[in-house]
CSV table of C-alpha atoms in Angstrom, one decimal:
chain,number,residue,atom,x,y,z
L,4,MET,CA,67.2,111.4,89.2
L,5,PHE,CA,68.0,110.0,85.9
L,6,ALA,CA,65.4,109.7,83.1
L,7,ARG,CA,65.0,106.2,81.7
L,8,ARG,CA,67.2,105.7,78.7
L,9,ASP,CA,66.7,103.3,75.9
L,10,TYR,CA,69.5,100.7,76.1
L,11,ILE,CA,69.1,99.7,72.5
L,12,ARG,CA,69.2,103.3,71.3
L,13,ASP,CA,72.3,104.2,73.3
L,14,TYR,CA,74.8,101.4,73.3
L,15,MET,CA,73.3,99.3,70.6
L,16,MET,CA,73.4,102.1,68.0
L,17,ILE,CA,77.1,101.3,67.7
L,18,PRO,CA,77.6,98.8,64.8
L,19,PRO,CA,78.7,95.3,65.7
L,20,GLY,CA,81.7,95.6,63.5
L,21,THR,CA,83.9,97.8,61.4
L,22,GLY,CA,82.9,96.4,58.0
L,23,GLU,CA,86.2,94.5,57.9
L,24,ALA,CA,85.9,90.7,58.1
L,25,ALA,CA,86.5,89.4,61.7
L,26,VAL,CA,86.9,93.0,63.2
L,27,VAL,CA,84.2,93.7,65.8
L,28,ASN,CA,83.5,96.6,68.1
L,29,VAL,CA,83.7,95.7,71.8
L,30,ILE,CA,82.3,97.9,74.5
L,31,VAL,CA,84.4,97.3,77.6
L,32,GLU,CA,82.5,96.8,80.9
L,33,ILE,CA,85.3,95.4,83.0
L,34,PRO,CA,88.9,96.4,82.6
L,35,LYS,CA,91.7,93.8,82.8
L,36,GLY,CA,92.9,93.0,86.3
L,37,LYS,CA,89.7,93.9,88.1
L,38,ARG,CA,87.5,91.9,90.5
L,39,ASN,CA,84.6,94.4,90.2
L,40,LYS,CA,81.8,93.0,87.9
L,41,TYR,CA,80.4,96.0,86.0
L,42,GLU,CA,77.5,95.8,83.6
L,43,VAL,CA,75.7,98.3,81.4
L,44,ASP,CA,72.4,98.9,83.2
L,45,LYS,CA,69.6,98.2,80.7
L,46,VAL,CA,67.3,100.8,82.4
L,47,THR,CA,69.6,103.8,82.9
L,48,GLY,CA,72.3,103.1,80.3
L,49,LEU,CA,75.0,103.7,83.0
L,50,ILE,CA,77.8,101.3,83.9
L,51,LYS,CA,76.7,99.8,87.2
L,52,LEU,CA,78.6,97.7,89.8
L,53,ASP,CA,76.8,94.4,89.6
L,54,ARG,CA,78.9,92.6,92.3
L,55,TYR,CA,82.4,92.0,93.5
L,56,LEU,CA,83.8,88.6,92.4
L,57,TYR,CA,83.6,86.1,95.3
L,58,SER,CA,86.9,84.5,94.2
L,59,SER,CA,90.4,86.1,94.2
L,60,ALA,CA,90.5,85.9,90.4
L,61,VAL,CA,90.8,89.0,88.2
L,62,TYR,CA,89.7,89.4,84.6
L,63,PRO,CA,92.6,88.4,82.3
L,64,GLY,CA,91.7,90.9,79.6
L,65,ASP,CA,89.2,93.8,79.0
L,66,TYR,CA,85.8,92.2,79.1
L,67,GLY,CA,82.6,93.4,77.6
L,68,PHE,CA,80.2,92.8,74.7
L,69,ILE,CA,79.7,93.3,71.0
L,70,PRO,CA,76.9,95.7,70.3
L,71,GLN,CA,73.9,94.8,68.2
L,72,THR,CA,74.3,91.2,69.0
L,73,LEU,CA,72.1,88.8,71.0
L,74,ALA,CA,73.7,85.7,72.4
L,75,GLU,CA,71.8,82.5,73.4
L,76,ASP,CA,71.7,83.7,77.0
L,77,GLY,CA,69.6,86.7,76.1
L,78,ASP,CA,72.4,89.3,76.5
L,79,PRO,CA,74.8,90.8,74.0
L,80,LEU,CA,77.6,88.4,72.9
L,81,ASP,CA,80.5,88.5,75.4
L,82,ALA,CA,84.0,89.3,74.3
L,83,LEU,CA,87.4,89.3,76.1
L,84,VAL,CA,90.1,91.5,74.5
L,85,MET,CA,93.7,90.6,75.1
L,86,VAL,CA,95.3,93.9,76.0
L,87,ASN,CA,98.7,95.0,77.5
L,88,GLU,CA,97.2,97.7,79.6
L,89,ALA,CA,93.6,97.9,80.9
L,90,THR,CA,91.4,100.5,79.3
L,91,PHE,CA,88.2,101.6,81.1
L,92,SER,CA,84.6,100.9,81.4
L,93,GLY,CA,82.7,102.2,78.4
L,94,CYS,CA,85.7,102.2,76.1
L,95,LEU,CA,85.1,101.1,72.5
L,96,ILE,CA,87.8,98.8,71.1
L,97,GLU,CA,88.0,97.7,67.5
L,98,ALA,CA,89.1,94.1,68.0
L,99,ARG,CA,90.1,91.2,65.7
L,100,VAL,CA,88.3,87.9,66.5
L,101,VAL,CA,90.9,85.1,67.0
L,102,GLY,CA,88.9,82.5,68.8
L,103,ILE,CA,85.9,81.6,70.9
L,104,PHE,CA,85.6,79.8,74.2
L,105,ARG,CA,82.4,77.9,74.4
L,106,MET,CA,80.9,77.2,77.8
L,107,LYS,CA,77.6,76.7,79.7
L,108,ASP,CA,76.6,78.9,82.6
L,109,LYS,CA,73.6,77.7,84.7
L,110,GLY,CA,72.8,75.3,81.9
L,111,SER,CA,72.7,77.9,79.0
L,112,ASN,CA,75.3,78.5,76.3
L,113,ASP,CA,77.5,81.5,77.3
L,114,PHE,CA,80.1,81.8,74.7
L,115,LYS,CA,83.1,84.2,75.0
L,116,VAL,CA,84.7,85.7,71.9
L,117,LEU,CA,88.5,86.1,72.3
L,118,ALA,CA,89.9,89.1,70.4
L,119,VAL,CA,92.9,91.4,70.2
L,120,PRO,CA,93.1,95.1,69.5
L,121,HIS,CA,93.0,95.4,65.8
L,122,LYS,CA,95.3,98.3,65.4
L,123,ASP,CA,97.8,97.6,68.2
L,124,PRO,CA,101.2,96.6,66.7
L,125,LEU,CA,102.0,94.4,69.7
L,126,PHE,CA,99.2,92.1,68.6
L,127,ALA,CA,99.6,92.4,64.8
L,128,HIS,CA,101.0,88.9,64.5
L,129,ILE,CA,98.0,87.3,66.3
L,130,ARG,CA,95.6,86.3,63.6
L,131,LYS,CA,94.3,83.0,64.9
L,132,LEU,CA,93.9,81.1,68.1
L,133,GLU,CA,97.1,79.2,67.6
L,134,ASP,CA,99.0,82.5,67.6
L,135,VAL,CA,97.8,83.3,71.2
L,136,PRO,CA,100.3,82.2,73.9
L,137,THR,CA,99.1,78.8,75.2
L,138,HIS,CA,99.3,79.9,78.8
L,139,PHE,CA,97.0,82.9,78.1
L,140,VAL,CA,94.4,80.6,76.5
L,141,ARG,CA,94.6,78.3,79.6
L,142,GLU,CA,94.4,81.3,81.9
L,143,VAL,CA,91.2,82.5,80.2
L,144,GLU,CA,89.6,79.0,80.3
L,145,PHE,CA,90.6,78.6,84.0
L,146,PHE,CA,89.1,82.0,84.9
L,147,PHE,CA,85.8,81.4,83.2
L,148,THR,CA,85.4,77.9,84.6
L,149,THR,CA,86.3,78.8,88.2
L,150,TYR,CA,85.4,82.4,89.0
L,151,LYS,CA,81.8,81.6,90.0
L,152,HIS,CA,82.6,78.6,92.2
L,153,LEU,CA,82.4,80.4,95.5
L,154,GLU,CA,79.0,81.8,94.4
L,155,GLY,CA,77.7,78.2,94.0
L,156,VAL,CA,77.4,78.5,90.2
L,157,SER,CA,78.5,75.6,88.1
L,158,VAL,CA,80.1,76.4,84.7
L,159,GLU,CA,80.8,73.8,82.1
L,160,ALA,CA,83.7,74.2,79.6
L,161,LEU,CA,82.8,73.1,76.1
L,162,GLY,CA,86.2,74.0,74.7
L,163,TRP,CA,87.9,76.4,72.3
L,164,ALA,CA,87.1,77.0,68.6
L,165,SER,CA,88.8,79.0,65.8
L,166,GLY,CA,88.5,82.6,64.9
L,167,GLU,CA,86.4,81.6,61.9
L,168,GLU,CA,83.9,79.9,64.3
L,169,GLY,CA,84.0,83.0,66.6
L,170,THR,CA,83.2,85.2,63.6
L,171,ALA,CA,80.4,82.9,62.6
L,172,GLU,CA,79.0,83.1,66.2
L,173,VAL,CA,79.1,86.9,65.9
L,174,ARG,CA,77.1,86.7,62.7
L,175,LEU,CA,74.5,84.4,64.3
L,176,SER,CA,74.2,86.8,67.2
L,177,VAL,CA,73.8,89.8,64.9
L,178,ASP,CA,71.0,87.9,63.0
L,179,ARG,CA,69.4,87.0,66.4
L,180,PHE,CA,69.5,90.6,67.5
L,181,ARG,CA,68.0,91.9,64.2
L,182,SER,CA,65.2,89.2,64.4
L,183,SER,CA,64.4,90.2,68.0
L,184,LEU,CA,64.0,93.9,67.2
L,185,GLY,CA,60.3,93.4,66.5
L,186,SER,CA,59.8,92.0,70.0
L,187,VAL,CA,61.6,94.9,71.9
L,188,HIS,CA,59.1,96.8,74.1
L,189,ASP,CA,59.6,99.8,76.4
């Protein structure tokens, strides 16, 4: 039997960024190419299988969250990292923010930061959303707007925004997280 772990103390002790502008830390929950929906369990701190996607779609990049952030949906801010090869659940990636996909899930804002591995020479030229291949941007949007359809969940696309706007959303989410610390209870 596992003892209860403090989610904030474990995963959220990792800083949200590296100190370098627009470079964030991303904790991977779901590797690229998977249909399994993994999440960090807030009680045990373990990575848990939440569900298997109902659709035949797979995650187009490594998907996870930016630690020490709180998005409008009450969870850490989501991030998708464009990678050549999938990493693994629990992997920490230093990633450069290049854009943000704004969407609503079940009526609430559920934004997705798009990033690339900061120190990977294959992505060194990608500095802004316009540098990302157009087809990949379309694939990401299609994935997030359709992967829940067979679950009966409606998702509304609000469109893409720049890396600067993505970085601003990270800052807002960090501020929201810090403001909420006084309300965290065991």
